[in-house]
Short mmCIF file of C-alpha atoms in Angstrom, two decimals:
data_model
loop_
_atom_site.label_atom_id
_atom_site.label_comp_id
_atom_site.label_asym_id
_atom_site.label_seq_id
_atom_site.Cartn_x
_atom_site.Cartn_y
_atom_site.Cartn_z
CA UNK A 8 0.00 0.00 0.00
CA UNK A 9 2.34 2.64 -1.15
CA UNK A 10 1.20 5.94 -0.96
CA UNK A 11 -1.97 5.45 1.16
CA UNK A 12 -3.28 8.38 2.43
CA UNK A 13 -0.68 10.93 1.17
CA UNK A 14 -0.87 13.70 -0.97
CA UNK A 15 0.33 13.27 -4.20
CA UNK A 16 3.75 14.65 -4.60
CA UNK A 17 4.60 12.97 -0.78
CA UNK A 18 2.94 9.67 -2.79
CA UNK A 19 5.42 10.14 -5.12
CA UNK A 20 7.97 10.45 -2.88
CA UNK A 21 6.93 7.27 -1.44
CA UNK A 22 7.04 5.37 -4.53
CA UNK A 23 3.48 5.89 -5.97
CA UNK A 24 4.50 6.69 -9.39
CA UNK A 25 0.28 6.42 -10.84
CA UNK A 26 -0.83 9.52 -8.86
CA UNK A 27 -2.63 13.56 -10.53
CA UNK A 28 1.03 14.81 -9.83
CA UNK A 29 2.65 11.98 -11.18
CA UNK A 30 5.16 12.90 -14.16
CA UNK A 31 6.04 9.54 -14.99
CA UNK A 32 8.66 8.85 -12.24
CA UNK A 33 9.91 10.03 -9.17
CA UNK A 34 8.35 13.66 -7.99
CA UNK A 35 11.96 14.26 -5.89
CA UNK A 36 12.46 17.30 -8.42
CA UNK A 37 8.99 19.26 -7.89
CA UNK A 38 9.49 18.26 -4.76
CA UNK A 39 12.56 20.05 -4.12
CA UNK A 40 11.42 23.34 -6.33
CA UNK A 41 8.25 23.46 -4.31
CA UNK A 42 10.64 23.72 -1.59
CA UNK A 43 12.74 26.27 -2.95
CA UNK A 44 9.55 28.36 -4.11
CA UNK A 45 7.99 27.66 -0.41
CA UNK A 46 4.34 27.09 -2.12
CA UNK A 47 3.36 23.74 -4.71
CA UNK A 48 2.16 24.67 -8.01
CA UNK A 49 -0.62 22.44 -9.28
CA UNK A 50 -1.30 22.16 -12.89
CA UNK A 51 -4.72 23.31 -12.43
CA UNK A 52 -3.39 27.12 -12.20
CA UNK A 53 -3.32 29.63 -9.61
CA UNK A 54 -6.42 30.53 -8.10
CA UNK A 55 -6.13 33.40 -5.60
CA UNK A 56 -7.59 33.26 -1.96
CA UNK A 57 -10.48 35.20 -1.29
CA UNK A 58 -8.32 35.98 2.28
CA UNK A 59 -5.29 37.62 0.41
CA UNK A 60 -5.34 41.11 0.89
CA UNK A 61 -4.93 43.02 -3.04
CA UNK A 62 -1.76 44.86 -1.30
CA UNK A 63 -0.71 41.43 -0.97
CA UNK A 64 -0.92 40.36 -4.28
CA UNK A 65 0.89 43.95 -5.85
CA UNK A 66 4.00 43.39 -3.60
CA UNK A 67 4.12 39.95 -4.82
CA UNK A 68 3.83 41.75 -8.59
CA UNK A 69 6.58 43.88 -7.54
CA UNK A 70 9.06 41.77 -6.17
CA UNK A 71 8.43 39.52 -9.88
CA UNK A 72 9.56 42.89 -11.42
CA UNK A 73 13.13 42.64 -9.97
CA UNK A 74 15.76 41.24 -11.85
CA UNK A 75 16.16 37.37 -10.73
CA UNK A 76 19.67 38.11 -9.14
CA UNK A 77 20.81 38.38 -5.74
CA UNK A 78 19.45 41.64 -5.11
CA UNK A 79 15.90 40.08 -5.32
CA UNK A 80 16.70 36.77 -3.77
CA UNK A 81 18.06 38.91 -0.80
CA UNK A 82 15.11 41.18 -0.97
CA UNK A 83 12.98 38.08 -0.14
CA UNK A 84 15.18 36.06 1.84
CA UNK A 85 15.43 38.83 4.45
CA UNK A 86 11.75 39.71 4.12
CA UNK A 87 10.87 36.36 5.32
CA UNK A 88 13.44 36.50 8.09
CA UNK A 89 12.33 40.17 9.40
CA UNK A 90 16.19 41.05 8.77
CA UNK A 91 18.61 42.93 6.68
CA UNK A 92 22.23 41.76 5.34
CA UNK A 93 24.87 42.53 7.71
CA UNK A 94 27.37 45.13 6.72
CA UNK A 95 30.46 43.68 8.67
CA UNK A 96 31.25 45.69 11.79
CA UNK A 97 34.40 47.62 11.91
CA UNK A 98 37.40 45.54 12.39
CA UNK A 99 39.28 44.71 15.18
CA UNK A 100 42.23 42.72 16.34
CA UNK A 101 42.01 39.34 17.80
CA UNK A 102 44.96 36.64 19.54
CA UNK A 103 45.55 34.30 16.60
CA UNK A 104 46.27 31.24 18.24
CA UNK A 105 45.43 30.40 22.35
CA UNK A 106 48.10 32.40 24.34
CA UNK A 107 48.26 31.84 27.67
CA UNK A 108 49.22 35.61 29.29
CA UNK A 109 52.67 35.15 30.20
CA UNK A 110 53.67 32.80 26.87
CA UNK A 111 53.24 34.06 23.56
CA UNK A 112 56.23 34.33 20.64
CA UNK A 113 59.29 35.90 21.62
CA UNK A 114 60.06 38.81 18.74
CA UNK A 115 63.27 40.19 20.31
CA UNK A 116 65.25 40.16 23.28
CA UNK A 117 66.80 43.17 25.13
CA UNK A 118 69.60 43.82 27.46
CA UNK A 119 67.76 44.90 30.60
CA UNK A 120 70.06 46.17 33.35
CA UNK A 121 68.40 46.68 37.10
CA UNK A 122 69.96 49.01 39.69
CA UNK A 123 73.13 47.38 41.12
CA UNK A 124 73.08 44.45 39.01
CA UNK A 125 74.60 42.75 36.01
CA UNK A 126 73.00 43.36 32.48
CA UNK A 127 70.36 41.20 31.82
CA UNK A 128 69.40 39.36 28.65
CA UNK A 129 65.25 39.35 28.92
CA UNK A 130 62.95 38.45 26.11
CA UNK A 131 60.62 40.19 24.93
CA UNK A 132 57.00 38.27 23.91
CA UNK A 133 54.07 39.25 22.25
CA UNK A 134 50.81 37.74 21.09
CA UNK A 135 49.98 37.75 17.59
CA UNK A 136 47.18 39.10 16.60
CA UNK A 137 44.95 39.23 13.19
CA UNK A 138 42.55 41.78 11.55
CA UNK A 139 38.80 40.11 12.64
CA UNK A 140 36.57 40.12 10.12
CA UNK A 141 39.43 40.04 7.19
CA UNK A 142 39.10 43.16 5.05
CA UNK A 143 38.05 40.95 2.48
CA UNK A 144 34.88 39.57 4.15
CA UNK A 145 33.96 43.23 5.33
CA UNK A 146 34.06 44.00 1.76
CA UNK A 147 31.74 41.22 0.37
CA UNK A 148 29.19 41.60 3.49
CA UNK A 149 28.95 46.00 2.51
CA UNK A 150 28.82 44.90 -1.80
CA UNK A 151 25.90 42.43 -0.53
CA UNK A 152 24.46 45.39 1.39
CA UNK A 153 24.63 47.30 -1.66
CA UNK A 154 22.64 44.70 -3.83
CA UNK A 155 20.14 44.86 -1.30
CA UNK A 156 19.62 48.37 -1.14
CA UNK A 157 19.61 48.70 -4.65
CA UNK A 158 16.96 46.20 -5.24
CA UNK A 159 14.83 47.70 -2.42
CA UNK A 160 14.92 51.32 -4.11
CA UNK A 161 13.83 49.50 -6.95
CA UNK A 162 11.11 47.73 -5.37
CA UNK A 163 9.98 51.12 -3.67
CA UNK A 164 9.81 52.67 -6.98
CA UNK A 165 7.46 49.92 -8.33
CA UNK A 166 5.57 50.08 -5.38
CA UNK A 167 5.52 53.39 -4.95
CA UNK A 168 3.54 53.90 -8.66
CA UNK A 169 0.91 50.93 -7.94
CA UNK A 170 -2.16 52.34 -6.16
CA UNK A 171 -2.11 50.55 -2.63
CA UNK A 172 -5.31 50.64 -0.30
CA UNK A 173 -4.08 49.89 2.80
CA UNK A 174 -0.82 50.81 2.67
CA UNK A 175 2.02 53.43 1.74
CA UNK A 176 5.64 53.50 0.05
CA UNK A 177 7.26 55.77 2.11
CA UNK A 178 10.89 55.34 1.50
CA UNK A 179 13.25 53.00 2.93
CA UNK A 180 13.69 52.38 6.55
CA UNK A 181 17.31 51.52 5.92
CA UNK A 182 20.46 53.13 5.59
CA UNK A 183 22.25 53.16 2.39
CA UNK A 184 25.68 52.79 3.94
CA UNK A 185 25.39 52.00 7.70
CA UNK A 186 29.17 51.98 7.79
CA UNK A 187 29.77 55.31 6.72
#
């Protein structure tokens, strides 16, 4: 009894290869893309929901309007989070390596000498330290940023030219270059 009970792409998932969604063999690959998209397309069409608000359904229009790149697949992705890209915060040094605080890597020695006593050989240690986040990471984060700014002006523009009921464009909430 393959597929008993289950709806047909998770039939075909199971093994059920005779099902409405069937496409002649395993249903792994709509299976993944309706994962990706986050909804399941049935070949019936797309009906919409009496309970979808029309705002709803213009954003939607909008965000289809962006170039599929990053700058809309960040738009969403942080949409559905609540979020925005990070930016990389400003660097700062680190201990590269554990250092316990009287080892660390001798860089010199000096002649030391103490009152009334013989000169002294001493070494000098320090801890090594690295830049934290690397320049180049705090570079890729702020160009990210950037994609995702861009496409949000974008999608303000579109929005901003569609005639919304409930709600209005007014701007973006974020700054262009947090870092600055």
């Amino acid at each position: 009894m393959i597929g008993r009970g289950l709806h047909g792409l998770e039939a075909g998932a199971d093994g059920d290869d005779g099902g409405a969604f069937s496409r002649g063999g395993s249903n792994a690959a709509t299976i993944a893309m309706n994962g990706q998209l986050g909804c399941i397309i049935r070949s019936t069409g797309w009906q919409q929901s009496p309970d979808v608000h029309p705002d709803a359904i213009a954003v939607v229009g909008a965000v289809e309007m962006l170039d599929d790149g990053p700058g809309r697949w960040l738009v969403v992705e942080h949409a559905r989070r609540g979020t925005s890209p990070t930016w990389g915060s400003e660097p700062y040094f680190v201990p590269s390596g554990v250092y316990r605080h009287d080892l660390g890597v001798v860089i010199r020695h000096d002649e030391v000498q103490h009152r009334h006593k013989r000169p002294q050989t001493v070494e000098v240690r320090a801890c090594p330290v690295e830049l934290h986040p690397s320049p180049a990471y705090v570079a890729m984060c702020r160009a990210e940023y950037r994609r995702w700014y861009l496409a949000l002006e974008v999608l303000a523009l579109v929005l901003d030219g569609r005639s919304l009921t409930r709600w209005r464009v007014d701007g973006i909430g974020a700054d262009p270059e947090p870092w600055a």
